[in-house]
PDB file of C-alpha atoms and ligand atoms in Angstrom:
ATOM      1  CA  MET A  19      16.039 164.435 239.153  1.00 74.00           C
ATOM      2  CA  ILE A  20      14.549 161.213 240.266  1.00 76.00           C
ATOM      3  CA  ALA A  21      10.863 162.639 240.287  1.00 73.00           C
ATOM      4  CA  GLU A  22      11.066 163.844 236.685  1.00 74.00           C
ATOM      5  CA  LYS A  23      12.745 160.464 235.661  1.00 80.00           C
ATOM      6  CA  TYR A  24      10.016 158.530 236.750  1.00 82.00           C
ATOM      7  CA  ASN A  25       7.336 161.072 236.304  1.00 86.00           C
ATOM      8  CA  LEU A  26       6.325 161.142 239.972  1.00 94.00           C
ATOM      9  CA  GLU A  27       3.384 162.658 241.544  1.00 95.00           C
ATOM     10  CA  THR A  28       3.123 163.768 245.135  1.00 96.00           C
ATOM     11  CA  LEU A  29       0.031 162.189 246.887  1.00 98.00           C
ATOM     12  CA  ILE A  30       1.338 162.770 250.653  1.00 98.00           C
ATOM     13  CA  SER A  31       3.804 165.228 251.516  1.00 98.00           C
ATOM     14  CA  ALA A  32       6.600 165.266 253.878  1.00 98.00           C
ATOM     15  CA  GLU A  33       4.912 167.603 256.315  1.00 98.00           C
ATOM     16  CA  GLU A  34       1.601 165.658 256.199  1.00 98.00           C
ATOM     17  CA  ILE A  35       3.651 162.403 257.014  1.00 98.00           C
ATOM     18  CA  LYS A  36       5.279 163.895 259.594  1.00 98.00           C
ATOM     19  CA  GLN A  37       2.346 164.935 261.345  1.00 98.00           C
ATOM     20  CA  ARG A  38       0.464 161.826 261.106  1.00 98.00           C
ATOM     21  CA  VAL A  39       3.406 159.712 262.520  1.00 98.00           C
ATOM     22  CA  LYS A  40       3.285 162.341 265.310  1.00 98.00           C
ATOM     23  CA  GLU A  41      -0.160 161.501 266.007  1.00 98.00           C
ATOM     24  CA  ILE A  42       0.264 157.886 266.023  1.00 98.00           C
ATOM     25  CA  ALA A  43       3.128 157.898 268.269  1.00 98.00           C
ATOM     26  CA  ALA A  44       1.130 159.648 270.725  1.00 98.00           C
ATOM     27  CA  ASP A  45      -1.668 157.448 270.600  1.00 98.00           C
ATOM     28  CA  LEU A  46       0.821 154.507 271.081  1.00 98.00           C
ATOM     29  CA  SER A  47       2.540 156.083 273.702  1.00 98.00           C
ATOM     30  CA  ARG A  48      -0.685 156.705 275.781  1.00 98.00           C
ATOM     31  CA  LYS A  49      -2.107 153.160 274.920  1.00 98.00           C
ATOM     32  CA  PHE A  50       1.233 151.665 276.233  1.00 98.00           C
ATOM     33  CA  SER A  51       1.935 154.392 279.043  1.00 97.00           C
ATOM     34  CA  ASP A  52       2.649 151.538 281.478  1.00 93.00           C
ATOM     35  CA  GLU A  53       4.283 149.039 279.268  1.00 97.00           C
ATOM     36  CA  VAL A  54       7.429 148.582 277.038  1.00 98.00           C
ATOM     37  CA  PRO A  55       6.118 147.486 273.656  1.00 98.00           C
ATOM     38  CA  ILE A  56       8.275 145.826 271.162  1.00 98.00           C
ATOM     39  CA  LEU A  57       7.967 147.148 267.429  1.00 98.00           C
ATOM     40  CA  ILE A  58       8.371 144.870 264.736  1.00 98.00           C
ATOM     41  CA  GLY A  59       9.136 146.317 261.482  1.00 98.00           C
ATOM     42  CA  ILE A  60       8.626 144.696 258.183  1.00 97.00           C
ATOM     43  CA  LEU A  61      11.743 144.876 256.236  1.00 97.00           C
ATOM     44  CA  ASN A  62      12.365 146.578 253.584  1.00 95.00           C
ATOM     45  CA  GLY A  63       9.436 148.923 253.500  1.00 96.00           C
ATOM     46  CA  SER A  64       8.816 150.120 257.044  1.00 98.00           C
ATOM     47  CA  PHE A  65      12.353 150.930 258.044  1.00 98.00           C
ATOM     48  CA  ILE A  66      11.906 154.730 257.594  1.00 98.00           C
ATOM     49  CA  PHE A  67       8.466 155.088 259.142  1.00 98.00           C
ATOM     50  CA  LEU A  68       9.335 152.716 262.162  1.00 98.00           C
ATOM     51  CA  ALA A  69      12.653 154.749 262.789  1.00 98.00           C
ATOM     52  CA  ASP A  70      10.513 158.165 262.555  1.00 98.00           C
ATOM     53  CA  LEU A  71       7.634 156.506 264.633  1.00 98.00           C
ATOM     54  CA  MET A  72       9.968 155.171 267.684  1.00 98.00           C
ATOM     55  CA  ARG A  73      11.869 158.725 267.843  1.00 98.00           C
ATOM     56  CA  THR A  74       8.547 160.298 268.176  1.00 98.00           C
ATOM     57  CA  MET A  75       7.087 158.105 270.552  1.00 98.00           C
ATOM     58  CA  THR A  76       7.873 159.309 274.443  1.00 98.00           C
ATOM     59  CA  ILE A  77       7.386 155.808 276.520  1.00 98.00           C
ATOM     60  CA  GLU A  78      10.242 153.144 276.610  1.00 98.00           C
ATOM     61  CA  CYS A  79      10.350 150.602 273.500  1.00 98.00           C
ATOM     62  CA  GLU A  80      12.130 148.033 271.863  1.00 98.00           C
ATOM     63  CA  MET A  81      12.382 147.199 268.235  1.00 98.00           C
ATOM     64  CA  ASP A  82      13.204 144.450 265.862  1.00 98.00           C
ATOM     65  CA  PHE A  83      12.791 143.562 262.180  1.00 98.00           C
ATOM     66  CA  ILE A  84      11.389 140.418 259.935  1.00 97.00           C
ATOM     67  CA  LYS A  85      11.568 140.341 256.324  1.00 97.00           C
ATOM     68  CA  LEU A  86       9.229 138.536 254.448  1.00 94.00           C
ATOM     69  CA  ALA A  87       8.701 138.067 250.699  1.00 89.00           C
ATOM     70  CA  SER A  88       5.378 137.486 249.144  1.00 81.00           C
ATOM     71  CA  TYR A  89       4.647 135.714 245.704  1.00 71.00           C
ATOM     72  CA  ALA A  90       1.289 136.572 244.329  1.00 60.00           C
ATOM     73  CA  GLY A  91       1.467 133.921 241.573  1.00 52.00           C
ATOM     74  CA  GLN A  92      -0.873 133.347 238.909  1.00 47.00           C
ATOM     75  CA  SER A  93      -4.140 133.477 241.166  1.00 50.00           C
ATOM     76  CA  SER A  94      -5.142 136.054 243.979  1.00 48.00           C
ATOM     77  CA  THR A  95      -4.073 133.451 246.546  1.00 58.00           C
ATOM     78  CA  GLY A  96      -0.288 134.236 246.772  1.00 78.00           C
ATOM     79  CA  THR A  97       1.909 132.638 249.323  1.00 89.00           C
ATOM     80  CA  VAL A  98       4.332 134.456 251.736  1.00 92.00           C
ATOM     81  CA  LYS A  99       7.995 133.285 252.415  1.00 92.00           C
ATOM     82  CA  LEU A 100       9.993 133.894 255.800  1.00 94.00           C
ATOM     83  CA  VAL A 101      13.126 135.237 254.476  1.00 95.00           C
ATOM     84  CA  LYS A 102      14.527 136.888 257.788  1.00 97.00           C
ATOM     85  CA  ASP A 103      12.819 136.130 261.328  1.00 96.00           C
ATOM     86  CA  ILE A 104      12.927 138.407 264.709  1.00 97.00           C
ATOM     87  CA  SER A 105      15.229 137.452 267.028  1.00 96.00           C
ATOM     88  CA  ALA A 106      13.411 138.923 270.250  1.00 97.00           C
ATOM     89  CA  ASP A 107      11.363 136.560 272.378  1.00 97.00           C
ATOM     90  CA  ILE A 108       7.816 137.967 272.225  1.00 98.00           C
ATOM     91  CA  THR A 109       6.235 135.926 274.456  1.00 98.00           C
ATOM     92  CA  GLY A 110       4.150 137.725 277.289  1.00 98.00           C
ATOM     93  CA  ARG A 111       5.210 140.812 275.216  1.00 98.00           C
ATOM     94  CA  HIS A 112       2.977 143.980 274.137  1.00 98.00           C
ATOM     95  CA  VAL A 113       3.968 143.597 270.068  1.00 98.00           C
ATOM     96  CA  VAL A 114       3.017 146.481 267.567  1.00 98.00           C
ATOM     97  CA  ILE A 115       3.638 145.248 264.011  1.00 98.00           C
ATOM     98  CA  VAL A 116       4.868 148.166 261.783  1.00 98.00           C
ATOM     99  CA  GLU A 117       4.357 147.621 257.984  1.00 98.00           C
ATOM    100  CA  ASP A 118       4.534 150.460 255.221  1.00 97.00           C
ATOM    101  CA  ILE A 119       1.780 149.791 253.116  1.00 97.00           C
ATOM    102  CA  VAL A 120      -1.381 147.107 253.393  1.00 96.00           C
ATOM    103  CA  ASP A 121      -2.452 146.115 249.812  1.00 94.00           C
ATOM    104  CA  SER A 122      -3.695 142.630 249.179  1.00 93.00           C
ATOM    105  CA  GLY A 123      -3.383 142.185 253.020  1.00 94.00           C
ATOM    106  CA  LEU A 124      -1.778 138.931 252.474  1.00 93.00           C
ATOM    107  CA  THR A 125       1.598 140.127 254.268  1.00 95.00           C
ATOM    108  CA  ILE A 126       0.343 141.551 257.139  1.00 95.00           C
ATOM    109  CA  LYS A 127      -2.155 138.403 257.927  1.00 95.00           C
ATOM    110  CA  PHE A 128       0.507 135.886 257.592  1.00 94.00           C
ATOM    111  CA  LEU A 129       2.432 137.908 260.315  1.00 95.00           C
ATOM    112  CA  ARG A 130      -0.197 138.456 262.531  1.00 95.00           C
ATOM    113  CA  ASP A 131      -0.826 134.856 262.395  1.00 95.00           C
ATOM    114  CA  ARG A 132       2.811 133.948 263.095  1.00 95.00           C
ATOM    115  CA  LEU A 133       3.564 136.283 265.683  1.00 96.00           C
ATOM    116  CA  THR A 134       0.002 135.447 267.535  1.00 95.00           C
ATOM    117  CA  GLY A 135       1.418 131.632 267.431  1.00 95.00           C
ATOM    118  CA  ALA A 136       4.135 132.816 269.593  1.00 96.00           C
ATOM    119  CA  ALA A 137       1.652 134.090 272.750  1.00 97.00           C
ATOM    120  CA  PRO A 138       2.613 137.679 273.033  1.00 98.00           C
ATOM    121  CA  LYS A 139       0.419 139.764 275.476  1.00 98.00           C
ATOM    122  CA  SER A 140      -1.186 141.603 272.783  1.00 98.00           C
ATOM    123  CA  VAL A 141      -0.623 142.210 268.961  1.00 97.00           C
ATOM    124  CA  THR A 142      -1.479 145.933 267.660  1.00 98.00           C
ATOM    125  CA  VAL A 143      -1.148 146.136 263.895  1.00 98.00           C
ATOM    126  CA  VAL A 144       0.095 149.937 262.280  1.00 98.00           C
ATOM    127  CA  SER A 145       0.403 150.514 258.559  1.00 98.00           C
ATOM    128  CA  LEU A 146       1.464 154.076 257.229  1.00 98.00           C
ATOM    129  CA  LEU A 147      -0.620 153.163 254.130  1.00 98.00           C
ATOM    130  CA  MET A 148      -3.516 151.233 253.221  1.00 97.00           C
ATOM    131  CA  LYS A 149      -5.219 150.563 250.010  1.00 96.00           C
ATOM    132  CA  PRO A 150      -8.716 149.705 251.388  1.00 90.00           C
ATOM    133  CA  GLU A 151     -10.215 148.976 247.717  1.00 89.00           C
ATOM    134  CA  VAL A 152      -7.796 146.199 247.586  1.00 87.00           C
ATOM    135  CA  ALA A 153      -7.142 144.589 251.006  1.00 86.00           C
ATOM    136  CA  ASP A 154      -8.714 141.434 251.836  1.00 89.00           C
ATOM    137  CA  LEU A 155      -8.832 141.750 255.678  1.00 92.00           C
ATOM    138  CA  ASP A 156     -10.660 139.493 258.600  1.00 92.00           C
ATOM    139  CA  PHE A 157      -9.478 141.792 261.121  1.00 93.00           C
ATOM    140  CA  GLU A 158      -8.689 145.704 261.497  1.00 92.00           C
ATOM    141  CA  ILE A 159      -5.462 147.417 260.872  1.00 97.00           C
ATOM    142  CA  ASP A 160      -5.381 149.197 264.420  1.00 98.00           C
ATOM    143  CA  TYR A 161      -3.819 152.304 263.236  1.00 98.00           C
ATOM    144  CA  VAL A 162      -3.818 153.566 259.683  1.00 98.00           C
ATOM    145  CA  GLY A 163      -1.591 156.610 258.580  1.00 98.00           C
ATOM    146  CA  PHE A 164      -3.390 157.036 255.220  1.00 98.00           C
ATOM    147  CA  LYS A 165      -5.923 155.492 253.174  1.00 98.00           C
ATOM    148  CA  ILE A 166      -4.912 155.760 249.437  1.00 97.00           C
ATOM    149  CA  PRO A 167      -6.448 154.838 246.214  1.00 96.00           C
ATOM    150  CA  PRO A 168      -5.093 151.529 244.485  1.00 93.00           C
ATOM    151  CA  ASP A 169      -2.168 153.265 242.751  1.00 92.00           C
ATOM    152  CA  PHE A 170       1.665 151.996 242.825  1.00 94.00           C
ATOM    153  CA  VAL A 171       3.379 154.394 245.173  1.00 96.00           C
ATOM    154  CA  VAL A 172       6.782 155.063 246.092  1.00 97.00           C
ATOM    155  CA  GLY A 173       9.087 156.884 248.857  1.00 97.00           C
ATOM    156  CA  TYR A 174       9.418 157.211 252.620  1.00 98.00           C
ATOM    157  CA  GLY A 175      10.666 153.560 252.445  1.00 98.00           C
ATOM    158  CA  LEU A 176       8.472 152.019 249.717  1.00 97.00           C
ATOM    159  CA  ASP A 177      10.363 151.207 246.880  1.00 95.00           C
ATOM    160  CA  TYR A 178      10.083 150.406 242.730  1.00 93.00           C
ATOM    161  CA  ASN A 179      12.216 147.870 241.570  1.00 92.00           C
ATOM    162  CA  GLN A 180      14.502 148.629 245.299  1.00 93.00           C
ATOM    163  CA  LYS A 181      14.788 152.263 244.064  1.00 93.00           C
ATOM    164  CA  MET A 182      13.020 155.364 245.350  1.00 95.00           C
ATOM    165  CA  ARG A 183      13.065 154.470 249.166  1.00 97.00           C
ATOM    166  CA  GLN A 184      14.839 157.468 249.938  1.00 97.00           C
ATOM    167  CA  LEU A 185      12.692 159.992 248.728  1.00 96.00           C
ATOM    168  CA  PRO A 186      11.006 162.244 251.657  1.00 97.00           C
ATOM    169  CA  ALA A 187       7.330 161.801 250.430  1.00 97.00           C
ATOM    170  CA  ILE A 188       4.794 159.612 248.933  1.00 98.00           C
ATOM    171  CA  TYR A 189       4.466 159.746 245.463  1.00 97.00           C
ATOM    172  CA  ARG A 190       2.314 158.055 242.865  1.00 96.00           C
ATOM    173  CA  ILE A 191       4.205 156.690 239.871  1.00 89.00           C
ATOM    174  CA  THR A 192       2.340 157.794 236.538  1.00 80.00           C
ATOM    175  CA  GLU A 193       4.863 156.049 234.059  1.00 70.00           C
ATOM    176  CA  LEU A 194       6.712 152.886 234.887  1.00 66.00           C
ATOM    177  CA  ASP A 195       9.933 152.747 233.032  1.00 58.00           C
ATOM    178  CA  SER A 196      10.737 148.965 232.487  1.00 55.00           C
ATOM    179  CA  ASN A 197      14.171 149.912 231.385  1.00 51.00           C
ATOM    180  CA  ASN A 198      15.026 151.355 234.969  1.00 49.00           C
ATOM    181  CA  GLY A 199      14.499 147.942 236.893  1.00 44.00           C
TER     182      GLY A 199
HETATM  183  P1  IMP B  14       0.448 142.698 250.355  1.00 54.81           P
HETATM  184  O1  IMP B  14       0.790 141.238 251.024  1.00 54.81           O
HETATM  185  O2  IMP B  14      -0.382 142.871 249.126  1.00 54.81           O
HETATM  186  O3  IMP B  14      -0.647 143.713 251.136  1.00 54.81           O
HETATM  187  O4  IMP B  14       1.613 143.584 249.956  1.00 54.81           O
HETATM  188  C1  IMP B  14       2.423 144.289 251.065  1.00 54.81           C
HETATM  189  C2  IMP B  14       3.787 144.421 250.497  1.00 54.81           C
HETATM  190  O5  IMP B  14       3.695 144.823 249.276  1.00 54.81           O
HETATM  191  C3  IMP B  14       4.092 145.655 251.135  1.00 54.81           C
HETATM  192  O6  IMP B  14       4.756 145.644 252.337  1.00 54.81           O
HETATM  193  C4  IMP B  14       5.058 146.401 250.096  1.00 54.81           C
HETATM  194  O7  IMP B  14       6.345 146.007 250.062  1.00 54.81           O
HETATM  195  C5  IMP B  14       4.554 146.193 248.637  1.00 54.81           C
HETATM  196  N1  IMP B  14       3.784 146.976 248.191  1.00 54.81           N
HETATM  197  C6  IMP B  14       2.304 146.941 247.880  1.00 54.81           C
HETATM  198  N2  IMP B  14       1.867 147.937 247.455  1.00 54.81           N
HETATM  199  C7  IMP B  14       3.007 148.811 246.804  1.00 54.81           C
HETATM  200  C8  IMP B  14       2.903 150.348 246.370  1.00 54.81           C
HETATM  201  O8  IMP B  14       2.149 150.597 246.041  1.00 54.81           O
HETATM  202  N3  IMP B  14       4.645 150.547 246.319  1.00 54.81           N
HETATM  203  C9  IMP B  14       5.345 149.746 246.862  1.00 54.81           C
HETATM  204  N4  IMP B  14       5.235 148.732 247.289  1.00 54.81           N
HETATM  205  C10 IMP B  14       3.894 148.141 247.552  1.00 54.81           C
END
């Protein structure tokens, strides 16, 4: 139903996502084998990815969420506003930022700088998706699930006007319907 309504085209299947999440979870479990990292998910988009990632990890870990809003405005230099902060104390902790997608890179840059300011032991950045043709970053994303073209995508936590987050795969929207916002 939803797929037809919005004319969705599958970009990454649920099976491919599952496999990649398993690989990243295994990498993180190895990297922090003697530690208890804290995963910090960026709301709302990362909630499904974080849940699946955490359930596939084989080491002890904790989690928290932060909510940010970005305003691109008229120019390319948008700003990011903090909507909900983490409640955990991350000083001296191994922090793993979990993002759904890095587009311009503004959100992840803001968060990385903010969390680094709290003196964690380390900061690792994980993003399920990345649009490398768009992203303007002066640091590496440590783990990228999939590099994708600069198209608008939905599903597996990512939304279009707050909808379609529940879809099991990642889809490209080929027709945006302005009546469904
Ligand atoms: P950035 O700050 O430009 O990197 O944007 C990151 C945020 O924009 C993500 O956390 C998403 O919430 C949103 N976003 C960027 N591209 C897409 C997309 O293709 N589909 C859905 N949300 C997106």
